[in-house]
Structures are given as C-alpha cells and as structure tokens.
Amino acid sequence: IVFPTRRQRPTETLAEFVRELNNLSNDCNYQAVTAAEHRELAVRDVFVAGLRSNYVRQRLLEKGAQDLDTTVEAATTMEVSFRSLTSFPADPATPSWTPDQRLPQ
C-alpha cells in the first residue's frame, strides 16, 4: 500500500508531492457515490501526514479540517514565509529555528 504511507521526499516540492498523491489515489477503489469527495479527503490527509516539515504539519492540524485546496494553499504560504524569513541575515540575539520546530513564543 503506497498511497496512505507516501511521504514527501527531501527534494520534492509541495506541488510535486500533492500531484503524486493525486496520481497514486487513482489506483484506490473508492465508492462511486462519494468517490470524489472521499478521494480529496484522503489526498488531503496523506498530504498532511507525509509532509517533511513537522512545523507545517502541526500548524495545519491546529487549523482543523479543511478542503484539499485550502490545506495545500496554507502549507504553501507557510513554506514561502519560512523561505522569506530565512533569507534575512540572522540576528545573533535571536534564536534561530527551522520549520520542523515551533516558533519561539
């Protein structure tokens, strides 16, 4: 069973990861009545569970259940924000963090 255990690869972008999850989900045998909705929820759940970043995963889980597009958009925003933050020179007085950690309070 590849789909439910699929994790984001180290060099894989969020867009590539969700595209691959969508491809893998095509092989799943979903019920006809709610297949599209069930499939989207399954892709969303595996997307969140398979993210490299524990920080982004935790933030998404804290936000609660949302549709796939909203979840991917939120993850992408967090990733872009982190990249922007890390592009600034480090302030020696400010502790550094990674997206796998919680932001300092």
PDB file of C-alpha atoms in Angstrom:
ATOM      1  CA  ILE A   1       0.000   0.000   0.000  1.00  0.00           C
ATOM      2  CA  VAL A   2       1.865   3.049  -1.260  1.00  0.00           C
ATOM      3  CA  PHE A   3      -0.702   5.849  -1.163  1.00  0.00           C
ATOM      4  CA  PRO A   4      -1.501   6.115   2.570  1.00  0.00           C
ATOM      5  CA  THR A   5       2.134   5.790   3.593  1.00  0.00           C
ATOM      6  CA  ARG A   6       3.621   8.123   0.961  1.00  0.00           C
ATOM      7  CA  ARG A   7       5.844  10.847   2.445  1.00  0.00           C
ATOM      8  CA  GLN A   8       7.231  13.985   0.874  1.00  0.00           C
ATOM      9  CA  ARG A   9      10.727  13.389  -0.499  1.00  0.00           C
ATOM     10  CA  PRO A  10      13.600  15.669   0.547  1.00  0.00           C
ATOM     11  CA  THR A  11      13.806  17.439  -2.826  1.00  0.00           C
ATOM     12  CA  GLU A  12      10.104  17.244  -3.706  1.00  0.00           C
ATOM     13  CA  THR A  13       8.101  20.487  -3.785  1.00  0.00           C
ATOM     14  CA  LEU A  14       4.637  20.692  -2.256  1.00  0.00           C
ATOM     15  CA  ALA A  15       3.114  20.867  -5.745  1.00  0.00           C
ATOM     16  CA  GLU A  16       5.004  17.743  -6.859  1.00  0.00           C
ATOM     17  CA  PHE A  17       4.020  15.917  -3.667  1.00  0.00           C
ATOM     18  CA  VAL A  18       0.294  16.638  -3.986  1.00  0.00           C
ATOM     19  CA  ARG A  19       0.396  15.810  -7.734  1.00  0.00           C
ATOM     20  CA  GLU A  20       1.967  12.416  -6.956  1.00  0.00           C
ATOM     21  CA  LEU A  21      -0.629  11.783  -4.220  1.00  0.00           C
ATOM     22  CA  ASN A  22      -3.385  12.521  -6.718  1.00  0.00           C
ATOM     23  CA  ASN A  23      -1.812  10.076  -9.184  1.00  0.00           C
ATOM     24  CA  LEU A  24      -1.443   7.356  -6.543  1.00  0.00           C
ATOM     25  CA  SER A  25      -5.023   7.862  -5.357  1.00  0.00           C
ATOM     26  CA  ASN A  26      -6.308   6.979  -8.843  1.00  0.00           C
ATOM     27  CA  ASP A  27      -5.466   3.343  -8.075  1.00  0.00           C
ATOM     28  CA  CYS A  28      -7.617   3.339  -4.937  1.00  0.00           C
ATOM     29  CA  ASN A  29     -11.037   1.708  -5.127  1.00  0.00           C
ATOM     30  CA  TYR A  30     -13.344   4.453  -3.816  1.00  0.00           C
ATOM     31  CA  GLN A  31     -17.116   4.059  -3.687  1.00  0.00           C
ATOM     32  CA  ALA A  32     -18.934   5.694  -6.606  1.00  0.00           C
ATOM     33  CA  VAL A  33     -21.392   7.825  -4.613  1.00  0.00           C
ATOM     34  CA  THR A  34     -18.822   9.786  -2.636  1.00  0.00           C
ATOM     35  CA  ALA A  35     -15.697   8.885  -4.568  1.00  0.00           C
ATOM     36  CA  ALA A  36     -14.556  12.406  -5.481  1.00  0.00           C
ATOM     37  CA  GLU A  37     -15.127  13.796  -2.005  1.00  0.00           C
ATOM     38  CA  HIS A  38     -13.620  10.756  -0.295  1.00  0.00           C
ATOM     39  CA  ARG A  39     -10.626  10.838  -2.625  1.00  0.00           C
ATOM     40  CA  GLU A  40      -9.981  14.548  -1.945  1.00  0.00           C
ATOM     41  CA  LEU A  41     -10.135  13.978   1.812  1.00  0.00           C
ATOM     42  CA  ALA A  42      -7.790  11.010   1.524  1.00  0.00           C
ATOM     43  CA  VAL A  43      -5.309  13.034  -0.547  1.00  0.00           C
ATOM     44  CA  ARG A  44      -5.513  15.874   1.983  1.00  0.00           C
ATOM     45  CA  ASP A  45      -4.903  13.535   4.917  1.00  0.00           C
ATOM     46  CA  VAL A  46      -1.946  11.782   3.292  1.00  0.00           C
ATOM     47  CA  PHE A  47      -0.561  15.152   2.132  1.00  0.00           C
ATOM     48  CA  VAL A  48      -0.553  16.470   5.709  1.00  0.00           C
ATOM     49  CA  ALA A  49       0.768  13.229   7.220  1.00  0.00           C
ATOM     50  CA  GLY A  50       3.529  12.974   4.631  1.00  0.00           C
ATOM     51  CA  LEU A  51       4.933  16.490   4.861  1.00  0.00           C
ATOM     52  CA  ARG A  52       8.664  16.758   5.638  1.00  0.00           C
ATOM     53  CA  SER A  53       8.095  19.700   7.947  1.00  0.00           C
ATOM     54  CA  ASN A  54       6.758  18.797  11.384  1.00  0.00           C
ATOM     55  CA  TYR A  55       6.115  22.508  11.953  1.00  0.00           C
ATOM     56  CA  VAL A  56       3.875  22.880   8.879  1.00  0.00           C
ATOM     57  CA  ARG A  57       2.078  19.601   9.682  1.00  0.00           C
ATOM     58  CA  GLN A  58       1.397  20.728  13.245  1.00  0.00           C
ATOM     59  CA  ARG A  59       0.132  24.133  12.120  1.00  0.00           C
ATOM     60  CA  LEU A  60      -2.216  22.527   9.578  1.00  0.00           C
ATOM     61  CA  LEU A  61      -3.561  20.117  12.177  1.00  0.00           C
ATOM     62  CA  GLU A  62      -4.104  23.010  14.595  1.00  0.00           C
ATOM     63  CA  LYS A  63      -6.175  24.801  11.912  1.00  0.00           C
ATOM     64  CA  GLY A  64      -8.542  21.837  11.772  1.00  0.00           C
ATOM     65  CA  ALA A  65     -10.118  20.022   8.839  1.00  0.00           C
ATOM     66  CA  GLN A  66     -10.211  21.999   5.605  1.00  0.00           C
ATOM     67  CA  ASP A  67     -10.573  21.024   1.979  1.00  0.00           C
ATOM     68  CA  LEU A  68      -7.533  19.926  -0.036  1.00  0.00           C
ATOM     69  CA  ASP A  69      -7.041  23.206  -1.916  1.00  0.00           C
ATOM     70  CA  THR A  70      -7.190  25.293   1.286  1.00  0.00           C
ATOM     71  CA  THR A  71      -4.784  22.902   3.024  1.00  0.00           C
ATOM     72  CA  VAL A  72      -2.259  22.998   0.157  1.00  0.00           C
ATOM     73  CA  GLU A  73      -2.565  26.790  -0.037  1.00  0.00           C
ATOM     74  CA  ALA A  74      -1.917  27.142   3.713  1.00  0.00           C
ATOM     75  CA  ALA A  75       1.092  24.781   3.558  1.00  0.00           C
ATOM     76  CA  THR A  76       2.494  26.680   0.581  1.00  0.00           C
ATOM     77  CA  THR A  77       2.068  30.018   2.377  1.00  0.00           C
ATOM     78  CA  MET A  78       3.892  28.659   5.437  1.00  0.00           C
ATOM     79  CA  GLU A  79       6.703  27.311   3.271  1.00  0.00           C
ATOM     80  CA  VAL A  80       7.093  30.607   1.370  1.00  0.00           C
ATOM     81  CA  SER A  81       7.005  32.556   4.635  1.00  0.00           C
ATOM     82  CA  PHE A  82       9.732  30.375   6.080  1.00  0.00           C
ATOM     83  CA  ARG A  83      11.892  30.807   2.972  1.00  0.00           C
ATOM     84  CA  SER A  84      11.428  34.591   3.191  1.00  0.00           C
ATOM     85  CA  LEU A  85      12.293  34.566   6.872  1.00  0.00           C
ATOM     86  CA  THR A  86      15.469  32.563   6.316  1.00  0.00           C
ATOM     87  CA  SER A  87      16.605  34.942   3.563  1.00  0.00           C
ATOM     88  CA  PHE A  88      17.167  37.692   6.134  1.00  0.00           C
ATOM     89  CA  PRO A  89      20.548  37.806   7.885  1.00  0.00           C
ATOM     90  CA  ALA A  90      20.483  36.093  11.248  1.00  0.00           C
ATOM     91  CA  ASP A  91      20.380  38.292  14.317  1.00  0.00           C
ATOM     92  CA  PRO A  92      22.775  36.789  16.872  1.00  0.00           C
ATOM     93  CA  ALA A  93      20.445  37.907  19.681  1.00  0.00           C
ATOM     94  CA  THR A  94      17.509  35.990  18.190  1.00  0.00           C
ATOM     95  CA  PRO A  95      17.450  32.205  18.480  1.00  0.00           C
ATOM     96  CA  SER A  96      17.205  30.509  15.097  1.00  0.00           C
ATOM     97  CA  TRP A  97      14.585  27.887  14.278  1.00  0.00           C
ATOM     98  CA  THR A  98      13.640  25.593  11.442  1.00  0.00           C
ATOM     99  CA  PRO A  99      10.188  24.784  10.026  1.00  0.00           C
ATOM    100  CA  ASP A 100      10.448  21.499  11.943  1.00  0.00           C
ATOM    101  CA  GLN A 101      10.334  23.425  15.191  1.00  0.00           C
ATOM    102  CA  ARG A 102       7.709  25.642  16.778  1.00  0.00           C
ATOM    103  CA  LEU A 103       8.243  29.359  16.596  1.00  0.00           C
ATOM    104  CA  PRO A 104       9.535  30.862  19.850  1.00  0.00           C
ATOM    105  CA  GLN A 105       6.705  32.359  21.888  1.00  0.00           C
TER     106      GLN A 105
END
